[in-house]
Coordinates of N, CA and C in Angstrom, one line a residue:
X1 N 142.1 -119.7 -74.8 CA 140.9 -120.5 -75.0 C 141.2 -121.7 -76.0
X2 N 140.2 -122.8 -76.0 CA 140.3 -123.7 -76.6 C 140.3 -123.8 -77.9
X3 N 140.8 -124.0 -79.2 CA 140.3 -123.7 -80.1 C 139.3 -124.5 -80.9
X4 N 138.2 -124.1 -81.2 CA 136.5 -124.5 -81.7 C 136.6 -126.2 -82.1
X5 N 136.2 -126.9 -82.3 CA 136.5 -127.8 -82.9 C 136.0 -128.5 -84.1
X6 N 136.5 -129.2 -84.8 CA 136.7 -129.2 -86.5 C 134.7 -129.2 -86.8
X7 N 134.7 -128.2 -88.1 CA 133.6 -128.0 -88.7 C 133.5 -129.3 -89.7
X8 N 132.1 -130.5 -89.5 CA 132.0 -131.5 -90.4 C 131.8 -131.0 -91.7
X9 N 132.7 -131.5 -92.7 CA 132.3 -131.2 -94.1 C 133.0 -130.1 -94.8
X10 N 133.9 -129.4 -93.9 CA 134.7 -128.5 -94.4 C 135.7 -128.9 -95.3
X11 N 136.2 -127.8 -96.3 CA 137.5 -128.1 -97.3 C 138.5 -128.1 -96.1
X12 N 139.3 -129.2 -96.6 CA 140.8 -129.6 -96.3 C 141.4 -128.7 -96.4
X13 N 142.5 -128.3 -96.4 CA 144.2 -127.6 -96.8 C 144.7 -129.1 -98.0
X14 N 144.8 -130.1 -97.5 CA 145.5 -131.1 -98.1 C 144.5 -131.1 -99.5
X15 N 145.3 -132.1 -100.5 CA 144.7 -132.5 -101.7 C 143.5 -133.3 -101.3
X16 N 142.8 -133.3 -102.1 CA 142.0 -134.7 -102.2 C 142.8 -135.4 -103.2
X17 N 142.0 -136.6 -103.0 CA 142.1 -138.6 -103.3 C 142.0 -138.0 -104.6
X18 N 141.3 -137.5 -105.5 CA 141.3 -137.3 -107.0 C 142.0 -136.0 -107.5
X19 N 142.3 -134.9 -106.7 CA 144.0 -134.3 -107.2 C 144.9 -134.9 -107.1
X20 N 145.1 -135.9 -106.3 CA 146.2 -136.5 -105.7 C 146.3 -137.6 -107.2
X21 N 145.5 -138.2 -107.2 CA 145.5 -139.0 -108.6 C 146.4 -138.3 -109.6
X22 N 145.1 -137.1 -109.6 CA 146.1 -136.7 -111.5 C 147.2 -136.1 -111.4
X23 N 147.8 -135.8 -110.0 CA 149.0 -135.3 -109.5 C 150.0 -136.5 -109.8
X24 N 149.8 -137.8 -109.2 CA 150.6 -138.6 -109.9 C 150.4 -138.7 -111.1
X25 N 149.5 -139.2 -111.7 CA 149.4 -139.0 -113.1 C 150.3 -138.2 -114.4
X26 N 150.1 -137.0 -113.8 CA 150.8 -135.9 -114.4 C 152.1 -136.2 -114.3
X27 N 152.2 -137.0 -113.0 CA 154.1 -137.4 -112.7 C 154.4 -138.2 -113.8
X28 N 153.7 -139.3 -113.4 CA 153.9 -140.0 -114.5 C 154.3 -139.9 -116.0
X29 N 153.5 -139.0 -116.5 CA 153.3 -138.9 -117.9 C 154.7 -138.2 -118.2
X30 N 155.2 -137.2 -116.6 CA 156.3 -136.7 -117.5 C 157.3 -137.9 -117.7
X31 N 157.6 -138.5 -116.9 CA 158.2 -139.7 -116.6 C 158.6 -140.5 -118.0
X32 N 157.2 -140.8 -118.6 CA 157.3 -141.3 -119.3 C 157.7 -140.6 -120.5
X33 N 157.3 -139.7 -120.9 CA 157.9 -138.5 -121.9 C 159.7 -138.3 -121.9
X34 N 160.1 -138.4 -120.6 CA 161.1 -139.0 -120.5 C 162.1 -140.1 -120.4
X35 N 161.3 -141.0 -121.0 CA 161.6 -142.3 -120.9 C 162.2 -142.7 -119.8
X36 N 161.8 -142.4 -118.7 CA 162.0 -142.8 -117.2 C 160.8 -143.4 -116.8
X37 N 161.1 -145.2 -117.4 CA 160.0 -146.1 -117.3 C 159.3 -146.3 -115.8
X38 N 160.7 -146.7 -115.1 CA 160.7 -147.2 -114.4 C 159.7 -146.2 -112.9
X39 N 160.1 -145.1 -113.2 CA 159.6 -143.7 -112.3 C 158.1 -143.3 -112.5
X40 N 158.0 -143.2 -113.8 CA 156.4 -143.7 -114.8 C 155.8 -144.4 -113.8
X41 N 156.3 -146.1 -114.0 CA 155.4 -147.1 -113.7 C 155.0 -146.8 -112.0
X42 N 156.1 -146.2 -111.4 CA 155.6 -146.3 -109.7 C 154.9 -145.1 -109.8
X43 N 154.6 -144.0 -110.3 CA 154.1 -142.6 -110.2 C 152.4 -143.3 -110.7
X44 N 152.2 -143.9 -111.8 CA 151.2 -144.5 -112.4 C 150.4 -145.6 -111.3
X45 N 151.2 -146.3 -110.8 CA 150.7 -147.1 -109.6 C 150.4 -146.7 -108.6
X46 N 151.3 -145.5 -108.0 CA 150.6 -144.7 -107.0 C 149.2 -144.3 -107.2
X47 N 148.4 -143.8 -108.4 CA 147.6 -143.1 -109.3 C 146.3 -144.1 -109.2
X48 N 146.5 -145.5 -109.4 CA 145.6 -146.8 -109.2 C 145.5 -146.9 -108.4
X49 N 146.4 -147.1 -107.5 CA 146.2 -147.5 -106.1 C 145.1 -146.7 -105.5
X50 N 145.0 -145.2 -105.5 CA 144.4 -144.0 -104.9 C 142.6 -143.9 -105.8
X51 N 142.6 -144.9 -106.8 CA 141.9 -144.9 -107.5 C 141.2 -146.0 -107.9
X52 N 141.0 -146.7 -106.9 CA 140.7 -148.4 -106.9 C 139.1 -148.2 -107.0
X53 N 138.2 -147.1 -106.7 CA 137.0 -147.2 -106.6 C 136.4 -146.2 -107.9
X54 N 137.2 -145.7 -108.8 CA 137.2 -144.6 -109.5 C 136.5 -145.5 -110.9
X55 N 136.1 -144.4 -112.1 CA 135.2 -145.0 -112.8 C 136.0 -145.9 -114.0
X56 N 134.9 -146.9 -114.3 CA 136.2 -147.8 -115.3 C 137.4 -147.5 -116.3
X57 N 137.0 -145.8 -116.9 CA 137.9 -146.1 -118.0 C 138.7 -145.0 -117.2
X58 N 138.8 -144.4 -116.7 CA 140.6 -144.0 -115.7 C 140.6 -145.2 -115.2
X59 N 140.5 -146.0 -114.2 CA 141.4 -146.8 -113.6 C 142.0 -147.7 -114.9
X60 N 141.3 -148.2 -116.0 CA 141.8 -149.1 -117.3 C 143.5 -148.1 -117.4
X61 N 142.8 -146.6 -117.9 CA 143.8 -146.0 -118.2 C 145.2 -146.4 -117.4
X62 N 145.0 -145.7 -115.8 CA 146.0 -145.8 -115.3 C 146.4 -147.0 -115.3
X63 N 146.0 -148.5 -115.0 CA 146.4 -149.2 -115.2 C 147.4 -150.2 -116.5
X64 N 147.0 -149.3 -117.9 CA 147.5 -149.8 -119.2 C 148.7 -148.9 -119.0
X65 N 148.8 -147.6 -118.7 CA 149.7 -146.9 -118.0 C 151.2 -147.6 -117.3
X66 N 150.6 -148.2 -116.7 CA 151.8 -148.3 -115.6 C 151.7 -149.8 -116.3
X67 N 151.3 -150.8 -116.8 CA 151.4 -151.6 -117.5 C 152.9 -151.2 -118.6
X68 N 152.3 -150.1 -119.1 CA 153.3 -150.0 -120.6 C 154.8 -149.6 -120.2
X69 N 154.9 -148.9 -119.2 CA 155.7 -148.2 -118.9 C 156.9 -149.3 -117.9
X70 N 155.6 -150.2 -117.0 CA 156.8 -152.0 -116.6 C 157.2 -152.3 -118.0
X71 N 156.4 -152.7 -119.0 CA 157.1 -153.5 -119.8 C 158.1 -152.7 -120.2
X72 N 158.3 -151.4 -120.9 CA 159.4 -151.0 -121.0 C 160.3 -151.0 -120.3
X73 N 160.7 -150.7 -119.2 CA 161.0 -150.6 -117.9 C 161.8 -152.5 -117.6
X74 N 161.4 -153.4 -118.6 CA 161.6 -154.8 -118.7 C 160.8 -155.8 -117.1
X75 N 160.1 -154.9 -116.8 CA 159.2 -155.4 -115.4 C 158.4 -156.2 -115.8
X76 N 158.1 -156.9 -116.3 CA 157.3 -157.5 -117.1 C 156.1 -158.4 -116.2
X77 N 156.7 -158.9 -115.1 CA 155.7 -159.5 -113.7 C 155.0 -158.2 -113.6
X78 N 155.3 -157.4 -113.0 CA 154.3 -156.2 -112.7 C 153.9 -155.6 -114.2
X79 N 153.8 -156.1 -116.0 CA 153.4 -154.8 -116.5 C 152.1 -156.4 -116.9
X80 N 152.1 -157.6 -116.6 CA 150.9 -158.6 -117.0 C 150.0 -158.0 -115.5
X81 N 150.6 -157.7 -114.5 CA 149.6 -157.7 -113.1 C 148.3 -156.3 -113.9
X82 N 149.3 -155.7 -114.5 CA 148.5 -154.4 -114.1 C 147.7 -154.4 -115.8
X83 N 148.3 -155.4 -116.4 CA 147.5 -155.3 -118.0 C 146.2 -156.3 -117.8
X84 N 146.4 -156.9 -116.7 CA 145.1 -157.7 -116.6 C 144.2 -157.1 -115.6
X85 N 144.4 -155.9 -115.2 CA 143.2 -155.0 -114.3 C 143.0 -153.9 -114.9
X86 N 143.6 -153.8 -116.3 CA 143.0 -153.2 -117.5 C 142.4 -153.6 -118.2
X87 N 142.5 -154.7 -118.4 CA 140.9 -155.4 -119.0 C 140.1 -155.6 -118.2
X88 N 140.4 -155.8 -116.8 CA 139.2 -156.4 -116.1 C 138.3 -155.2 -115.9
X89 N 139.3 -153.6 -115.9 CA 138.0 -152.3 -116.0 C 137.5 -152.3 -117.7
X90 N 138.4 -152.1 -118.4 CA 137.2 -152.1 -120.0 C 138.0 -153.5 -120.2
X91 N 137.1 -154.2 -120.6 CA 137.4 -155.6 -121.2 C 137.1 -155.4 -122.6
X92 N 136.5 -154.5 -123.3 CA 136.3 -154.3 -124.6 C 137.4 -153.0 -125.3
X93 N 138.6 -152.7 -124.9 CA 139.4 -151.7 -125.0 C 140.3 -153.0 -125.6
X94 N 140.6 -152.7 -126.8 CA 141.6 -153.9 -127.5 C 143.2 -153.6 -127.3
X95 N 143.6 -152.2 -126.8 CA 144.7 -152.2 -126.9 C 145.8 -152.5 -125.6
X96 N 144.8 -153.3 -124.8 CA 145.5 -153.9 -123.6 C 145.4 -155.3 -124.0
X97 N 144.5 -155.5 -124.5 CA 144.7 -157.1 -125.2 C 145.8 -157.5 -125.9
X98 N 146.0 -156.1 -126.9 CA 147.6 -156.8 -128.1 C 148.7 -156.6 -126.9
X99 N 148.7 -155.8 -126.1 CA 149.6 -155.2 -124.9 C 149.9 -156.8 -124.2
X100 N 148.6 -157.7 -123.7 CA 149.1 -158.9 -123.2 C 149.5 -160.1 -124.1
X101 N 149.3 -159.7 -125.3 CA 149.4 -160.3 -126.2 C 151.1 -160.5 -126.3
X102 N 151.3 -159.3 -126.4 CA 153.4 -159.0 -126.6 C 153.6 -159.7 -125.5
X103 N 153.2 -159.4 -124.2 CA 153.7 -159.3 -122.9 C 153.8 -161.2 -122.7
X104 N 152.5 -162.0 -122.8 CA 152.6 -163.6 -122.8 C 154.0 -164.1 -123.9
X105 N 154.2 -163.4 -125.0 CA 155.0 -163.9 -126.0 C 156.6 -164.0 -125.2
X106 N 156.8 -162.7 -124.6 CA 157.7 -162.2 -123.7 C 158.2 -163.5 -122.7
X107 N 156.8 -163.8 -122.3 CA 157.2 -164.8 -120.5 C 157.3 -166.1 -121.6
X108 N 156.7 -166.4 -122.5 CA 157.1 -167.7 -123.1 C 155.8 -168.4 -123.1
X109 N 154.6 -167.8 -123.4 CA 153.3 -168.2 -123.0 C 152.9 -168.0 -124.8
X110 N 153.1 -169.2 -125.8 CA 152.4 -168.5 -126.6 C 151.3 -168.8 -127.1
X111 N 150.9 -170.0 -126.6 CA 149.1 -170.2 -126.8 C 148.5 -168.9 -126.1
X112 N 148.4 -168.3 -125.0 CA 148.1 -167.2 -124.1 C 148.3 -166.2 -125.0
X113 N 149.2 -166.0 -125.7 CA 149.4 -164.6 -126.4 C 148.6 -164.4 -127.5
X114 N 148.6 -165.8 -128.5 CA 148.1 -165.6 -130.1 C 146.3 -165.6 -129.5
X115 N 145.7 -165.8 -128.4 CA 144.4 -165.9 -127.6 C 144.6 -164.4 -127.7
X116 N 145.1 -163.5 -127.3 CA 144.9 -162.2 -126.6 C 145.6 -161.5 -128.1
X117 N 146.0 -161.7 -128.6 CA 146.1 -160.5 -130.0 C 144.6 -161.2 -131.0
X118 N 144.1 -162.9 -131.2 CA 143.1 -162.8 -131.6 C 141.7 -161.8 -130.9
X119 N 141.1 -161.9 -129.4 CA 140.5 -161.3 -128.9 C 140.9 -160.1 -129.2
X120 N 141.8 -159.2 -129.1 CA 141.9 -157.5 -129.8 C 141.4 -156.8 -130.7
X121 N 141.4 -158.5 -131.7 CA 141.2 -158.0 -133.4 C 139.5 -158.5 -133.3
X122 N 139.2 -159.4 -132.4 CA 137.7 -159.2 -132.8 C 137.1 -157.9 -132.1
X123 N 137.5 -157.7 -131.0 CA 137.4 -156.3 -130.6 C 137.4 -154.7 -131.4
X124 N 138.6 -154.9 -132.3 CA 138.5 -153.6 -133.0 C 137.6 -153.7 -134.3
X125 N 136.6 -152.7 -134.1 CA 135.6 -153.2 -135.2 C 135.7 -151.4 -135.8
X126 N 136.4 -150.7 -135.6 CA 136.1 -149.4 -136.2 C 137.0 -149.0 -137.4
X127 N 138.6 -150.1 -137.5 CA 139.3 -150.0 -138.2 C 140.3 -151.3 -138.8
X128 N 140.8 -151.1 -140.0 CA 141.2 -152.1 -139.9 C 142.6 -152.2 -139.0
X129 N 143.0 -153.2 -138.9 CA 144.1 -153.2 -137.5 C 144.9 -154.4 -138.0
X130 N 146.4 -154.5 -138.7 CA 147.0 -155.3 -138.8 C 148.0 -155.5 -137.7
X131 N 148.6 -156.4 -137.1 CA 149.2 -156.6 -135.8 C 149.9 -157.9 -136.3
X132 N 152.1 -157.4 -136.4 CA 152.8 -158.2 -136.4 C 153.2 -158.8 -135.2
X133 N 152.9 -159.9 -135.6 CA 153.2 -160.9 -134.1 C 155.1 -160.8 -133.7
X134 N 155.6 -161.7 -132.8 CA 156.7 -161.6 -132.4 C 157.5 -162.5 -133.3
X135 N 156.6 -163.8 -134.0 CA 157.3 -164.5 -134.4 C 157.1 -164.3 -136.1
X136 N 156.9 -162.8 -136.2 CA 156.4 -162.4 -138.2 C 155.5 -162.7 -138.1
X137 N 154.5 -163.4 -138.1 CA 153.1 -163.6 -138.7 C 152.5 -162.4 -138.1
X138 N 151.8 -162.2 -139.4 CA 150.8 -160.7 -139.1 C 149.4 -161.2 -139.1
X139 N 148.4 -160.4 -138.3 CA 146.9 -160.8 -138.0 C 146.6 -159.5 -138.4
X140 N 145.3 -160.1 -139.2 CA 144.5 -158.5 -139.7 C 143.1 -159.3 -139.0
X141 N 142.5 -157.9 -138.8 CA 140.7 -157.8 -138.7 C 140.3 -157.8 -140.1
X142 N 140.7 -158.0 -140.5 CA 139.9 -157.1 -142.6 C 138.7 -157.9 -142.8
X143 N 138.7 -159.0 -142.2 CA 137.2 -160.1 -142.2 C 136.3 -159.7 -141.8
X144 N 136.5 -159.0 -140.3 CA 135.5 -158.6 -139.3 C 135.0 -157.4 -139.1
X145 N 135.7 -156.5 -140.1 CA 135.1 -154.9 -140.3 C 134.2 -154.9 -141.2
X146 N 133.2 -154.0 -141.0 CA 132.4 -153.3 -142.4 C 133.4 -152.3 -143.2
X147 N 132.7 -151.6 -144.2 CA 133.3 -151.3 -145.2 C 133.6 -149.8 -144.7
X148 N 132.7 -149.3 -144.3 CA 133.2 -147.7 -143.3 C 135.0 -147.8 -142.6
X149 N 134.8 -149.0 -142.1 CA 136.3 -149.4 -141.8 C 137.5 -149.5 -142.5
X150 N 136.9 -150.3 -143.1 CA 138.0 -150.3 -144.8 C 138.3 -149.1 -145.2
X151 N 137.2 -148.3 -145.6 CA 137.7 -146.5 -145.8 C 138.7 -145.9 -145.3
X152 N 139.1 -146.6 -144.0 CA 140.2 -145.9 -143.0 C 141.1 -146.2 -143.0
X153 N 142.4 -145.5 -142.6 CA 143.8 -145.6 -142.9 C 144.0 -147.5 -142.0
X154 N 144.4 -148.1 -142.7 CA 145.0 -149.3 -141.9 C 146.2 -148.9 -140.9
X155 N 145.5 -149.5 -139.6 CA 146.5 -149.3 -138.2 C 147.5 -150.5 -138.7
X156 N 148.4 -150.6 -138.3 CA 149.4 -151.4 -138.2 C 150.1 -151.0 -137.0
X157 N 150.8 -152.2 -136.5 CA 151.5 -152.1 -134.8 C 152.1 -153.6 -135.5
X158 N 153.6 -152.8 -135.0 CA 154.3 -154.0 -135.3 C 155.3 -154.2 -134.1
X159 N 155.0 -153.8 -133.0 CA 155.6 -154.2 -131.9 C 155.1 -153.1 -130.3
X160 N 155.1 -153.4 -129.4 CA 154.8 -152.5 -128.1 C 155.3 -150.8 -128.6
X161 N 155.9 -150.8 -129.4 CA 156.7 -149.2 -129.6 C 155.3 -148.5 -130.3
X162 N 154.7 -149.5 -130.9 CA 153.5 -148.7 -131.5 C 152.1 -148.3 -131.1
X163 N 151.9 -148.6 -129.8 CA 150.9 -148.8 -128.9 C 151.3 -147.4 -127.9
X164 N 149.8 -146.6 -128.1 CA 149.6 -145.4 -127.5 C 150.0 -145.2 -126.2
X165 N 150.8 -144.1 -125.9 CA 151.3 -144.4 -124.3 C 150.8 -143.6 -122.9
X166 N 149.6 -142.7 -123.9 CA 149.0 -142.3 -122.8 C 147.1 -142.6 -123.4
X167 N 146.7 -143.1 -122.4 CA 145.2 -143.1 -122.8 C 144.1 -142.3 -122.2
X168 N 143.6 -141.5 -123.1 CA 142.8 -140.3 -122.7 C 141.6 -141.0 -122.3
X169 N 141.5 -140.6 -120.6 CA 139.9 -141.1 -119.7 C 139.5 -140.0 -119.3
X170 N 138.0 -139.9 -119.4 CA 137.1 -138.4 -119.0 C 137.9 -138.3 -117.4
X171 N 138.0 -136.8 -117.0 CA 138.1 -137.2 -115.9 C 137.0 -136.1 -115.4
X172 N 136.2 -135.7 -114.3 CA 135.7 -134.5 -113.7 C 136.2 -134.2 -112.7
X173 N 136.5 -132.5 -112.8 CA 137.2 -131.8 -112.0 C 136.6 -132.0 -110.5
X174 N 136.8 -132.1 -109.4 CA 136.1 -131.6 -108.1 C 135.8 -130.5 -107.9
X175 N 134.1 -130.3 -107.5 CA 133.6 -128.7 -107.5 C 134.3 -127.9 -106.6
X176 N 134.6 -126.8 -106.8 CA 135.1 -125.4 -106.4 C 134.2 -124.7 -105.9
X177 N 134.5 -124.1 -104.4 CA 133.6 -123.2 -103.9 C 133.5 -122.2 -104.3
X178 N 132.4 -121.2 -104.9 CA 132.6 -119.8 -105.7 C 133.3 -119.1 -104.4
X179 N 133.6 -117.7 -105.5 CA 134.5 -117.1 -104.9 C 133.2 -115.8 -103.5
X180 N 134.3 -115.9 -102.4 CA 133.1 -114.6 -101.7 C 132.2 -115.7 -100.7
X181 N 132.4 -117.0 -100.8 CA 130.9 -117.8 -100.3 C 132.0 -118.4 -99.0
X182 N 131.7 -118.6 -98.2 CA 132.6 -119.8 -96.6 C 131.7 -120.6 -96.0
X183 N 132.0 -121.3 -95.3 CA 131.4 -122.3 -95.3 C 130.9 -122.4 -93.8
X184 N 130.0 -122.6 -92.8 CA 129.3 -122.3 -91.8 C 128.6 -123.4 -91.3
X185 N 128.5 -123.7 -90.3 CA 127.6 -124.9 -89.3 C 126.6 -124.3 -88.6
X186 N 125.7 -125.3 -89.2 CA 124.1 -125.1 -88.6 C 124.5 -125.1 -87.1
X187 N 124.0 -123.7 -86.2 CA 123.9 -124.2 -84.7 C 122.4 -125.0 -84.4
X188 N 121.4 -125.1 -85.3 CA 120.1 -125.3 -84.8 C 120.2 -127.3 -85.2
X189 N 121.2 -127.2 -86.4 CA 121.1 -128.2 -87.4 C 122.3 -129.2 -87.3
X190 N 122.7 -129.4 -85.3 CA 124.4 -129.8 -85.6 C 125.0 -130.6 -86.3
X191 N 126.1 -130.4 -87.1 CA 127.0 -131.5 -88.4 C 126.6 -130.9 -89.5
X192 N 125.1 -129.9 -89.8 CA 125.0 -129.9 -91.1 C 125.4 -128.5 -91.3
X193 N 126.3 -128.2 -92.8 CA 126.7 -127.1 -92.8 C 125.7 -126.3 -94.0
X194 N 126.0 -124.8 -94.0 CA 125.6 -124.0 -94.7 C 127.0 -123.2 -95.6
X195 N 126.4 -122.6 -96.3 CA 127.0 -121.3 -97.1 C 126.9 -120.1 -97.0
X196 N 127.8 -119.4 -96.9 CA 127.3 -117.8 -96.3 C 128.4 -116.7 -97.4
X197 N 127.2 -115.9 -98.5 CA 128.6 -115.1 -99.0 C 128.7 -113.9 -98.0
X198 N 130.4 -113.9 -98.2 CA 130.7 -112.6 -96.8 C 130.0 -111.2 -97.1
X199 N 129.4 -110.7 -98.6 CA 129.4 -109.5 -98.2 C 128.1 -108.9 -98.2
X200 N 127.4 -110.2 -98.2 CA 125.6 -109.5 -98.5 C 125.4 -110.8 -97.1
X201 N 125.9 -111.7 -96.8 CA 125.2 -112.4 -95.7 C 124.5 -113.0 -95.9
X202 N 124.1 -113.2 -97.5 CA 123.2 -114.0 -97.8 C 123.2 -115.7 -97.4
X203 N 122.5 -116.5 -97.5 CA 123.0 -117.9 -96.9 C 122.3 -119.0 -97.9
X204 N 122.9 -120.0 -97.9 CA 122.3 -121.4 -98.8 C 122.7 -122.6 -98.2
X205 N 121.8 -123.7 -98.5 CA 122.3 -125.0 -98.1 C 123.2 -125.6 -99.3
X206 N 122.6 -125.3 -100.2 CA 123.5 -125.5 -101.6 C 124.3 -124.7 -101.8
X207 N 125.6 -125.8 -102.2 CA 126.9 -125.5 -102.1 C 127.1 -124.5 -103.7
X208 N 127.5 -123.1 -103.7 CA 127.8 -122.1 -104.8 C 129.0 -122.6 -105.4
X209 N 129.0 -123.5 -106.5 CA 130.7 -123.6 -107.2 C 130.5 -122.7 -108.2
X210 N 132.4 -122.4 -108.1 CA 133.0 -121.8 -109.1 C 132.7 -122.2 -110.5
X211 N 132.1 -121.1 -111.3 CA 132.0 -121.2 -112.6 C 133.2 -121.9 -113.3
X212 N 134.5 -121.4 -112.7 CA 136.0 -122.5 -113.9 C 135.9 -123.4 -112.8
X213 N 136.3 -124.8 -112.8 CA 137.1 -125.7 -111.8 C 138.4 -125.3 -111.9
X214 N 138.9 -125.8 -110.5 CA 140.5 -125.8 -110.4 C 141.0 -126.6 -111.8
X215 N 142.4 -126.4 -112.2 CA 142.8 -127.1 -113.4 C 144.1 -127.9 -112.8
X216 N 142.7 -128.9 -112.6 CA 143.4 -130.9 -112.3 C 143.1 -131.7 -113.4
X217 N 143.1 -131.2 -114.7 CA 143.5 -131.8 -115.8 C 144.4 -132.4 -116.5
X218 N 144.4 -133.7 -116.3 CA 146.0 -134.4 -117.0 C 146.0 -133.8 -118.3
X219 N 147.4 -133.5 -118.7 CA 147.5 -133.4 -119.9 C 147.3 -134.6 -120.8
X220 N 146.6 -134.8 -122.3 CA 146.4 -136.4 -122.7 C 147.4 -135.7 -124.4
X221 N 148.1 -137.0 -124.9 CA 148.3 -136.8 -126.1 C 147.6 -137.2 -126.8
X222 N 147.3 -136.6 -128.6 CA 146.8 -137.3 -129.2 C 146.7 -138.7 -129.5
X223 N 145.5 -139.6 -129.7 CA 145.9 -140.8 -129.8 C 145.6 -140.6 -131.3
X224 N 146.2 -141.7 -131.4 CA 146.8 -142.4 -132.8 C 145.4 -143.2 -133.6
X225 N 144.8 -142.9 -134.9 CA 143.8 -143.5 -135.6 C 143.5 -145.1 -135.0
X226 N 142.8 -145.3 -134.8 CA 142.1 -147.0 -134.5 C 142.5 -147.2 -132.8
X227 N 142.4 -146.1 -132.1 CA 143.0 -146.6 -130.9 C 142.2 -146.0 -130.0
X228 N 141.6 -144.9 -130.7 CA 140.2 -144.5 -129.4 C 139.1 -145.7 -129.0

């Protein structure tokens, strides 16, 4: 006999588009942990690419991501591509700003760069933030903070080595079908599916998730004072 044909709306076998993310992701990060820039930045870009509709501050992340990881990597065409679709998702996240800031100094752009480390510093308003340029001159915020600020340990970044290399973005897990429950097509209702647990037979249109989610949690390291 033939066999039935595919139920609309059923779970895959394969990953989804958002395991598949923090699966690169995860690649990535080890990558980078291992200073294997170069394996980082494609693992990281695989991660954007799969994530081009995803909410602003993961795609920033992955993107400042595979940004940080070209420039080390000396990729420097691809770490401005991907530092400028990190601002274009949070454009108020200062630490892709000093990021383009190094990165213009790098190509030879320095009106472009001393523009994008100023923009940073009017951006960081929670601490104070001194930032040595390439050529020694150092730039402080100390003008533009309140005094709550001042209280706080002064960030200092005196080159790309000091700039956080993983950035922690909310992510939410994809719901999990509880356990016991399968999934079933309306014969009265064709395409729309139901829920049936196997051992009472009971049935729902609403989908029963699992109390834990699966754990598609990137691991994040702590960030560093003035950089949340």
């Amino acid at each position: 006999a033939a066999p039935p044909p595919p139920i609309l709306g059923l779970p895959r076998d394969r990953p989804s588009v958002a395991q598949l993310v923090v699966r690169h992701r995860l690649q990535g990060d080890e990558h980078f942990e291992r200073r294997d820039f170069n394996a980082a930045a494609a693992a990281y870009l695989a991660a954007s690419q799969l994530s081009s509709m995803g909410e602003a501050s993961l795609r920033c992340s992955l993107h400042y991501n595979c940004a940080l990881a070209s420039f080390f990597a000396r990729d420097f065409e691809q770490s401005s591509a991907q530092t400028t679709l990190a601002i274009e998702a949070e454009p108020t996240w200062h630490v892709s700003q000093i990021l383009q800031g190094y990165l213009a100094a790098e190509l030879g752009a320095g009106d472009k760069s001393m523009r994008a480390f100023k923009s940073a510093l009017q951006l960081c308003l929670k601490n104070v933030i001194k930032v040595r340029l390439p050529n020694g001159l150092v730039l402080s915020n100390s003008d533009l903070v309140g005094t709550k600020a001042r209280a706080r340990p002064v960030v200092l970044v005196s080159s790309v080595e000091d700039l956080p290399s993983i950035f922690k973005a909310p992510y939410k897990t994809p719901p999990r079908l509880a356990s016991g429950w399968v999934v079933k097509e309306s014969r009265s209702k064709h395409g729309r599916i139901f829920y049936m647990f196997k051992a009472t037979r009971e049935t729902t249109w609403t989908m029963p998730v699992a109390v834990k989610p699966p754990a598609f949690v990137p691991r994040v390291q702590c960030m560093r004072p003035g950089f949340a």
